[in-house]
Each structure stands twice: as C-alpha cells, then as structure tokens.
PDB file of C-alpha atoms in Angstrom:
ATOM      1  CA  UNK A  20       7.752  11.522  11.875  1.00  0.00           C
ATOM      2  CA  UNK A  21       5.787   8.313  11.724  1.00  0.00           C
ATOM      3  CA  UNK A  22       7.730   5.435  12.561  1.00  0.00           C
ATOM      4  CA  UNK A  23       6.830   1.572  11.901  1.00  0.00           C
ATOM      5  CA  UNK A  24       9.377  -0.968  12.211  1.00  0.00           C
ATOM      6  CA  UNK A  25       9.307  -4.753  11.248  1.00  0.00           C
ATOM      7  CA  UNK A  26      11.352  -8.041  12.271  1.00  0.00           C
ATOM      8  CA  UNK A  27      12.936  -9.838  10.881  1.00  0.00           C
ATOM      9  CA  UNK A  28      13.557  -8.138   7.594  1.00  0.00           C
ATOM     10  CA  UNK A  29      14.242 -11.395   6.054  1.00  0.00           C
ATOM     11  CA  UNK A  30      13.142 -14.781   6.857  1.00  0.00           C
ATOM     12  CA  UNK A  31      13.774 -18.238   5.338  1.00  0.00           C
ATOM     13  CA  UNK A  32      11.845 -21.281   6.451  1.00  0.00           C
ATOM     14  CA  UNK A  33      10.496 -24.459   5.333  1.00  0.00           C
ATOM     15  CA  UNK A  34       7.179 -25.946   4.391  1.00  0.00           C
ATOM     16  CA  UNK A  35       5.059 -26.568   7.406  1.00  0.00           C
ATOM     17  CA  UNK A  36       7.161 -24.303   9.437  1.00  0.00           C
ATOM     18  CA  UNK A  37       5.948 -21.877  12.126  1.00  0.00           C
ATOM     19  CA  UNK A  38       6.602 -18.150  11.470  1.00  0.00           C
ATOM     20  CA  UNK A  39       5.799 -14.929  13.408  1.00  0.00           C
ATOM     21  CA  UNK A  40       6.486 -11.533  11.810  1.00  0.00           C
ATOM     22  CA  UNK A  41       6.589  -8.607  13.989  1.00  0.00           C
ATOM     23  CA  UNK A  42       5.468  -5.038  13.544  1.00  0.00           C
ATOM     24  CA  UNK A  43       5.707  -2.057  15.987  1.00  0.00           C
ATOM     25  CA  UNK A  44       4.495   1.659  15.441  1.00  0.00           C
ATOM     26  CA  UNK A  45       5.349   4.397  17.703  1.00  0.00           C
ATOM     27  CA  UNK A  46       2.746   6.684  16.616  1.00  0.00           C
ATOM     28  CA  UNK A  47       0.051   6.037  18.726  1.00  0.00           C
ATOM     29  CA  UNK A  48      -2.257   5.230  15.764  1.00  0.00           C
ATOM     30  CA  UNK A  49      -5.295   3.036  16.310  1.00  0.00           C
ATOM     31  CA  UNK A  50      -5.157   1.291  12.909  1.00  0.00           C
ATOM     32  CA  UNK A  51      -2.697  -1.217  12.021  1.00  0.00           C
ATOM     33  CA  UNK A  52      -2.611  -3.537   8.787  1.00  0.00           C
ATOM     34  CA  UNK A  53      -0.550  -6.460   7.172  1.00  0.00           C
ATOM     35  CA  UNK A  54      -0.225  -6.577   3.586  1.00  0.00           C
ATOM     36  CA  UNK A  55       1.578  -9.083   1.242  1.00  0.00           C
ATOM     37  CA  UNK A  56       3.204  -7.516  -1.846  1.00  0.00           C
ATOM     38  CA  UNK A  57       3.350  -9.823  -5.102  1.00  0.00           C
ATOM     39  CA  UNK A  58       4.378  -8.877  -8.672  1.00  0.00           C
ATOM     40  CA  UNK A  59       1.234  -8.328 -10.691  1.00  0.00           C
ATOM     41  CA  UNK A  60      -1.003  -8.124  -7.744  1.00  0.00           C
ATOM     42  CA  UNK A  61       0.253  -5.253  -5.802  1.00  0.00           C
ATOM     43  CA  UNK A  62      -0.458  -4.664  -2.083  1.00  0.00           C
ATOM     44  CA  UNK A  63      -3.051  -7.189  -0.740  1.00  0.00           C
ATOM     45  CA  UNK A  64      -4.616  -6.892   2.621  1.00  0.00           C
ATOM     46  CA  UNK A  65      -4.363 -10.153   5.020  1.00  0.00           C
ATOM     47  CA  UNK A  66      -5.554  -8.599   8.354  1.00  0.00           C
ATOM     48  CA  UNK A  67      -5.881  -5.429  10.233  1.00  0.00           C
ATOM     49  CA  UNK A  68      -6.699  -3.985  13.729  1.00  0.00           C
ATOM     50  CA  UNK A  69      -8.357  -1.102  15.447  1.00  0.00           C
ATOM     51  CA  UNK A  70      -6.534  -1.712  18.769  1.00  0.00           C
ATOM     52  CA  UNK A  71      -5.297  -3.940  21.084  1.00  0.00           C
ATOM     53  CA  UNK A  72      -7.315  -7.465  21.218  1.00  0.00           C
ATOM     54  CA  UNK A  73      -9.191  -6.269  17.879  1.00  0.00           C
ATOM     55  CA  UNK A  74      -8.717  -8.273  14.605  1.00  0.00           C
ATOM     56  CA  UNK A  75     -10.500  -7.932  11.422  1.00  0.00           C
ATOM     57  CA  UNK A  76     -10.206 -10.130   8.351  1.00  0.00           C
ATOM     58  CA  UNK A  77      -8.758  -8.817   5.250  1.00  0.00           C
ATOM     59  CA  UNK A  78      -9.092  -9.840   1.691  1.00  0.00           C
ATOM     60  CA  UNK A  79      -6.527 -12.785   1.447  1.00  0.00           C
ATOM     61  CA  UNK A  80      -6.463 -14.190   4.951  1.00  0.00           C
ATOM     62  CA  UNK A  81      -6.505 -17.841   4.331  1.00  0.00           C
ATOM     63  CA  UNK A  82      -3.337 -19.454   6.043  1.00  0.00           C
ATOM     64  CA  UNK A  83      -2.611 -16.361   8.174  1.00  0.00           C
ATOM     65  CA  UNK A  84      -3.389 -15.405  11.764  1.00  0.00           C
ATOM     66  CA  UNK A  85      -2.775 -12.152  13.718  1.00  0.00           C
ATOM     67  CA  UNK A  86      -2.718 -10.677  17.004  1.00  0.00           C
ATOM     68  CA  UNK A  87      -2.543  -7.291  18.274  1.00  0.00           C
ATOM     69  CA  UNK A  88      -1.283  -7.413  21.723  1.00  0.00           C
ATOM     70  CA  UNK A  89      -0.902  -3.564  22.465  1.00  0.00           C
ATOM     71  CA  UNK A  90      -1.636  -0.357  20.430  1.00  0.00           C
ATOM     72  CA  UNK A  91       2.025  -0.510  19.288  1.00  0.00           C
ATOM     73  CA  UNK A  92       2.721  -4.393  18.363  1.00  0.00           C
ATOM     74  CA  UNK A  93       0.854  -6.088  15.781  1.00  0.00           C
ATOM     75  CA  UNK A  94       1.994  -9.968  14.767  1.00  0.00           C
ATOM     76  CA  UNK A  95       1.376 -12.091  11.766  1.00  0.00           C
ATOM     77  CA  UNK A  96       1.334 -15.803  12.413  1.00  0.00           C
ATOM     78  CA  UNK A  97       2.004 -18.575   9.750  1.00  0.00           C
ATOM     79  CA  UNK A  98       1.517 -21.675  11.478  1.00  0.00           C
ATOM     80  CA  UNK A  99       2.108 -24.013   8.699  1.00  0.00           C
ATOM     81  CA  UNK A 100       3.959 -22.215   5.953  1.00  0.00           C
ATOM     82  CA  UNK A 101       3.622 -23.029   2.489  1.00  0.00           C
ATOM     83  CA  UNK A 102       5.708 -21.984  -0.755  1.00  0.00           C
ATOM     84  CA  UNK A 103       2.588 -19.839  -1.861  1.00  0.00           C
ATOM     85  CA  UNK A 104       3.245 -17.503   1.026  1.00  0.00           C
ATOM     86  CA  UNK A 105       6.705 -16.688  -0.018  1.00  0.00           C
ATOM     87  CA  UNK A 106       6.185 -12.800  -0.595  1.00  0.00           C
ATOM     88  CA  UNK A 107       7.179  -9.300   0.701  1.00  0.00           C
ATOM     89  CA  UNK A 108       5.108  -8.570   3.788  1.00  0.00           C
ATOM     90  CA  UNK A 109       4.474  -4.938   4.767  1.00  0.00           C
ATOM     91  CA  UNK A 110       2.861  -3.592   8.080  1.00  0.00           C
ATOM     92  CA  UNK A 111       1.482  -0.253   8.154  1.00  0.00           C
ATOM     93  CA  UNK A 112      -0.594   2.077  10.613  1.00  0.00           C
ATOM     94  CA  UNK A 113      -2.647   4.913  10.423  1.00  0.00           C
ATOM     95  CA  UNK A 114      -4.097   7.533  12.764  1.00  0.00           C
ATOM     96  CA  UNK A 115      -7.464   8.284  11.035  1.00  0.00           C
ATOM     97  CA  UNK A 116      -6.238  10.628   8.491  1.00  0.00           C
ATOM     98  CA  UNK A 117      -6.214   7.814   6.086  1.00  0.00           C
ATOM     99  CA  UNK A 118      -2.562   8.014   5.144  1.00  0.00           C
ATOM    100  CA  UNK A 119      -1.010   4.861   6.037  1.00  0.00           C
ATOM    101  CA  UNK A 120       2.638   4.567   6.987  1.00  0.00           C
ATOM    102  CA  UNK A 121       4.451   1.634   6.012  1.00  0.00           C
ATOM    103  CA  UNK A 122       7.111  -0.255   7.548  1.00  0.00           C
ATOM    104  CA  UNK A 123      10.191  -1.212   5.721  1.00  0.00           C
ATOM    105  CA  UNK A 124       9.195  -4.839   4.780  1.00  0.00           C
ATOM    106  CA  UNK A 125       9.914  -8.395   5.711  1.00  0.00           C
ATOM    107  CA  UNK A 126      10.976 -10.725   2.792  1.00  0.00           C
ATOM    108  CA  UNK A 127       9.674 -14.315   3.436  1.00  0.00           C
ATOM    109  CA  UNK A 128      10.862 -17.422   1.804  1.00  0.00           C
ATOM    110  CA  UNK A 129       9.254 -20.691   2.231  1.00  0.00           C
ATOM    111  CA  UNK A 130      11.100 -23.707   0.630  1.00  0.00           C
TER     112      UNK A 130
ATOM    113  CA  UNK B   9     -16.673  -4.937  -4.799  1.00  0.00           C
ATOM    114  CA  UNK B  10     -14.512  -1.836  -4.991  1.00  0.00           C
ATOM    115  CA  UNK B  11     -11.454  -2.076  -7.237  1.00  0.00           C
ATOM    116  CA  UNK B  12      -8.716  -0.015  -8.712  1.00  0.00           C
ATOM    117  CA  UNK B  13      -6.994  -0.845 -11.850  1.00  0.00           C
ATOM    118  CA  UNK B  14      -3.648   0.335 -13.108  1.00  0.00           C
ATOM    119  CA  UNK B  15      -3.457  -0.158 -16.905  1.00  0.00           C
ATOM    120  CA  UNK B  16       0.676  -0.270 -17.111  1.00  0.00           C
ATOM    121  CA  UNK B  17       2.517  -2.955 -15.320  1.00  0.00           C
ATOM    122  CA  UNK B  18       5.833  -1.270 -16.343  1.00  0.00           C
ATOM    123  CA  UNK B  19       6.919   1.893 -17.822  1.00  0.00           C
ATOM    124  CA  UNK B  20      10.406   2.649 -19.328  1.00  0.00           C
ATOM    125  CA  UNK B  21      11.330   6.327 -20.184  1.00  0.00           C
ATOM    126  CA  UNK B  22      14.268   8.552 -20.590  1.00  0.00           C
ATOM    127  CA  UNK B  23      14.922  11.583 -18.568  1.00  0.00           C
ATOM    128  CA  UNK B  24      12.732  14.420 -19.295  1.00  0.00           C
ATOM    129  CA  UNK B  25       9.943  12.508 -20.779  1.00  0.00           C
ATOM    130  CA  UNK B  26       6.470  13.152 -20.052  1.00  0.00           C
ATOM    131  CA  UNK B  27       4.923  10.445 -17.666  1.00  0.00           C
ATOM    132  CA  UNK B  28       1.259   9.303 -17.706  1.00  0.00           C
ATOM    133  CA  UNK B  29       0.267   6.285 -15.460  1.00  0.00           C
ATOM    134  CA  UNK B  30      -3.330   5.626 -15.759  1.00  0.00           C
ATOM    135  CA  UNK B  31      -5.703   4.799 -13.035  1.00  0.00           C
ATOM    136  CA  UNK B  32      -9.245   3.833 -13.172  1.00  0.00           C
ATOM    137  CA  UNK B  33     -11.621   2.843 -10.017  1.00  0.00           C
ATOM    138  CA  UNK B  34     -14.679   1.222  -9.435  1.00  0.00           C
ATOM    139  CA  UNK B  35     -16.549   2.282  -6.119  1.00  0.00           C
ATOM    140  CA  UNK B  36     -19.828   3.800  -5.073  1.00  0.00           C
ATOM    141  CA  UNK B  37     -20.219   7.509  -4.080  1.00  0.00           C
ATOM    142  CA  UNK B  38     -16.941   9.540  -3.735  1.00  0.00           C
ATOM    143  CA  UNK B  39     -14.230   7.581  -2.593  1.00  0.00           C
ATOM    144  CA  UNK B  40     -10.817   9.192  -1.476  1.00  0.00           C
ATOM    145  CA  UNK B  41      -8.093   8.300  -4.166  1.00  0.00           C
ATOM    146  CA  UNK B  42      -4.392   8.279  -3.289  1.00  0.00           C
ATOM    147  CA  UNK B  43      -1.265   7.842  -5.096  1.00  0.00           C
ATOM    148  CA  UNK B  44       1.588   6.066  -3.266  1.00  0.00           C
ATOM    149  CA  UNK B  45       5.392   5.679  -4.389  1.00  0.00           C
ATOM    150  CA  UNK B  46       7.675   2.961  -3.234  1.00  0.00           C
ATOM    151  CA  UNK B  47      11.254   3.367  -3.831  1.00  0.00           C
ATOM    152  CA  UNK B  48      13.475   0.169  -4.018  1.00  0.00           C
ATOM    153  CA  UNK B  49      14.104  -1.262  -0.517  1.00  0.00           C
ATOM    154  CA  UNK B  50      11.486   0.830   1.206  1.00  0.00           C
ATOM    155  CA  UNK B  51       7.775   0.721   2.168  1.00  0.00           C
ATOM    156  CA  UNK B  52       5.226   2.653   0.118  1.00  0.00           C
ATOM    157  CA  UNK B  53       4.697   6.286   1.019  1.00  0.00           C
ATOM    158  CA  UNK B  54       1.930   8.603   0.332  1.00  0.00           C
ATOM    159  CA  UNK B  55       2.359  11.110  -2.715  1.00  0.00           C
ATOM    160  CA  UNK B  56      -0.732  12.827  -2.341  1.00  0.00           C
ATOM    161  CA  UNK B  57      -4.534  12.436  -2.329  1.00  0.00           C
ATOM    162  CA  UNK B  58      -7.887  13.927  -3.516  1.00  0.00           C
ATOM    163  CA  UNK B  59     -11.281  13.508  -2.117  1.00  0.00           C
ATOM    164  CA  UNK B  60     -13.641  15.486  -4.332  1.00  0.00           C
ATOM    165  CA  UNK B  61     -14.512  15.641  -8.203  1.00  0.00           C
ATOM    166  CA  UNK B  62     -12.012  17.832 -10.002  1.00  0.00           C
ATOM    167  CA  UNK B  63      -9.711  18.083  -7.149  1.00  0.00           C
ATOM    168  CA  UNK B  64      -6.194  18.164  -8.088  1.00  0.00           C
ATOM    169  CA  UNK B  65      -3.456  16.426  -5.936  1.00  0.00           C
ATOM    170  CA  UNK B  66       0.334  17.157  -6.587  1.00  0.00           C
ATOM    171  CA  UNK B  67       3.482  16.570  -4.940  1.00  0.00           C
ATOM    172  CA  UNK B  68       7.322  16.541  -6.113  1.00  0.00           C
ATOM    173  CA  UNK B  69       6.091  17.729  -9.776  1.00  0.00           C
ATOM    174  CA  UNK B  70       3.637  14.780  -9.829  1.00  0.00           C
ATOM    175  CA  UNK B  71      -0.108  15.680 -10.266  1.00  0.00           C
ATOM    176  CA  UNK B  72      -3.511  13.844 -10.832  1.00  0.00           C
ATOM    177  CA  UNK B  73      -6.984  14.982 -11.027  1.00  0.00           C
ATOM    178  CA  UNK B  74     -10.014  13.412  -9.754  1.00  0.00           C
ATOM    179  CA  UNK B  75     -12.407  12.677 -12.203  1.00  0.00           C
ATOM    180  CA  UNK B  76     -15.695  11.251 -11.301  1.00  0.00           C
ATOM    181  CA  UNK B  77     -17.163  11.148 -14.672  1.00  0.00           C
ATOM    182  CA  UNK B  78     -14.399   8.816 -16.201  1.00  0.00           C
ATOM    183  CA  UNK B  79     -13.763   7.150 -12.954  1.00  0.00           C
ATOM    184  CA  UNK B  80     -10.020   8.194 -13.136  1.00  0.00           C
ATOM    185  CA  UNK B  81      -7.164   9.473 -11.317  1.00  0.00           C
ATOM    186  CA  UNK B  82      -4.174   9.368 -13.767  1.00  0.00           C
ATOM    187  CA  UNK B  83      -0.751  10.321 -12.485  1.00  0.00           C
ATOM    188  CA  UNK B  84       1.306  12.915 -14.776  1.00  0.00           C
ATOM    189  CA  UNK B  85       4.595  14.254 -14.439  1.00  0.00           C
ATOM    190  CA  UNK B  86       5.918  16.908 -17.196  1.00  0.00           C
ATOM    191  CA  UNK B  87       9.617  15.738 -17.090  1.00  0.00           C
ATOM    192  CA  UNK B  88      10.845  12.609 -15.449  1.00  0.00           C
ATOM    193  CA  UNK B  89      14.284  12.209 -13.530  1.00  0.00           C
ATOM    194  CA  UNK B  90      16.437   9.062 -12.821  1.00  0.00           C
ATOM    195  CA  UNK B  91      15.576   9.339  -9.239  1.00  0.00           C
ATOM    196  CA  UNK B  92      11.577   9.024 -10.016  1.00  0.00           C
ATOM    197  CA  UNK B  93      12.311   5.312 -10.738  1.00  0.00           C
ATOM    198  CA  UNK B  94      10.056   3.593  -8.294  1.00  0.00           C
ATOM    199  CA  UNK B  95       6.726   1.422  -8.019  1.00  0.00           C
ATOM    200  CA  UNK B  96       3.611   3.529  -8.128  1.00  0.00           C
ATOM    201  CA  UNK B  97       0.282   2.613  -6.562  1.00  0.00           C
ATOM    202  CA  UNK B  98      -3.058   4.120  -6.881  1.00  0.00           C
ATOM    203  CA  UNK B  99      -5.381   3.355  -3.988  1.00  0.00           C
ATOM    204  CA  UNK B 100      -8.906   4.027  -2.957  1.00  0.00           C
ATOM    205  CA  UNK B 101     -10.727   4.491   0.365  1.00  0.00           C
ATOM    206  CA  UNK B 102     -14.447   3.650  -0.017  1.00  0.00           C
ATOM    207  CA  UNK B 103     -16.686   6.510   0.963  1.00  0.00           C
ATOM    208  CA  UNK B 104     -18.939   4.003   2.739  1.00  0.00           C
ATOM    209  CA  UNK B 105     -16.088   2.615   4.778  1.00  0.00           C
ATOM    210  CA  UNK B 106     -16.269   3.029   8.594  1.00  0.00           C
ATOM    211  CA  UNK B 107     -12.703   1.538   8.843  1.00  0.00           C
ATOM    212  CA  UNK B 108      -9.473   2.999   7.429  1.00  0.00           C
ATOM    213  CA  UNK B 109      -9.098   0.272   4.863  1.00  0.00           C
ATOM    214  CA  UNK B 110      -7.461   0.825   1.472  1.00  0.00           C
ATOM    215  CA  UNK B 111      -7.759  -0.771  -1.900  1.00  0.00           C
ATOM    216  CA  UNK B 112      -4.700  -0.788  -3.948  1.00  0.00           C
ATOM    217  CA  UNK B 113      -4.038  -1.269  -7.625  1.00  0.00           C
ATOM    218  CA  UNK B 114      -1.534  -3.677  -9.194  1.00  0.00           C
ATOM    219  CA  UNK B 115       1.209  -1.177  -8.964  1.00  0.00           C
ATOM    220  CA  UNK B 116       3.277   0.423 -12.106  1.00  0.00           C
ATOM    221  CA  UNK B 117       7.032  -0.128 -12.218  1.00  0.00           C
ATOM    222  CA  UNK B 118       8.520   3.148 -13.754  1.00  0.00           C
ATOM    223  CA  UNK B 119      12.246   2.905 -14.919  1.00  0.00           C
ATOM    224  CA  UNK B 120      14.028   6.263 -15.976  1.00  0.00           C
ATOM    225  CA  UNK B 121      17.041   6.040 -17.526  1.00  0.00           C
ATOM    226  CA  UNK B 122      19.792   8.955 -17.972  1.00  0.00           C
TER     227      UNK B 122
END
C-alpha cells in the first residue's frame, strides 16, 4: 500500500514567519508534488519534482520554495509567510501509473 | 491551457437518490481522465480513470464514461449512501504531458443525509 506522510499536521505562524512543511513517501516513487487546497479553487499545484535535486515550477508558485533532498523527502518552504497562504497543503507521489497517492494534509494558518 | 470544470460546487441528497456530478474538460488530443474522492480529514484518493473515448470507469458503484464529443466525464451513482459524503474531484492528465502532472477541477462537496 502506498504511503505518504506529512508533518506537521497543523501549524500556526505569524505574518513574516518562516515555515517548512515536510513530506516523505516510502513507495520508491519518482514524482512528488505539493498542492494547496482552497474552497472554490480545488487542488492547485505549487511545485513538483522528478527526483532528488530536481524541482519544477507548478501553477501557483509565488511565495513558495521547495527542495527534494532524497527520493523519499520533499519539503515546501515559506520564507515570509502571508495570510494569503493560509490553506490546507497536500503532498502526493506517483510512480508513473499516473495515480497520485496523497498524504493526509497539513493545515497552515498564518495570522 | 488545459482545464477542468465541475458545474456543482455543493450537492445535497438523501440516501438512495441518484447522483450526477458534471465534469467538462478542455484539452487537446486524448487526455487521461480521473475521478478522485476525498473523505473528511483525509487526502484525495483515486476512484477510477479512463483513457479512451467511450471508455467507462467504475468503482464502488460510481461510474463515468469518457465522451470526447462533448468533452465530458460526468460522475454518476444510482443510489447514494450516507458514507458517500465526501468531496469529489475530476482531473485530467494532458496527453501531451511528458511529466506526470494532473489538472484538477474545483471539487464538488457531496452531502448525503439518511
């Protein structure tokens, strides 16, 4: 069974704060993704990666950085968090069958 | 660019009602189409997919047929249950994409009451 884990599950920070969201997958998948989920917008792709050291820009990248340190680990970085980045963030992975396996999500609140 | 439109933002039904959630897409060629379901407190999970015109995908009593003529992939279920309450996403993978990237619709929140 595919396994994608995210940490933390909940995070509260202040405007201008520095936040790192973590994602790990144990499926040996090549592709990993970061999405944000907002009412009325569905799932929007922030960044994605093919493998360690690879990074591709998604559809809503402004204000976000990401880094893929290993095949298993993909991090999303908010260096100057803003209230507009309050959202539910999902990480996902896929091994090429095009089925994406999602983690449980991280709820981020920026005050 | 490629896009997916779900007409209904929220749907409220009673158990045993018939469900239709409309999904229309805009993409060139033959994209692969998906339905994902997201239960409360969880991440989305694949319900089923279809890759060719007239192909029917189905799972757990849900079904949808790929229709290139109307660029649609509507989700249907004959008799919904309270346990079907969830958010449903239609998505596509562009046929021209060399990367495993999906485009999602806005999502439809289904609420089923006993």
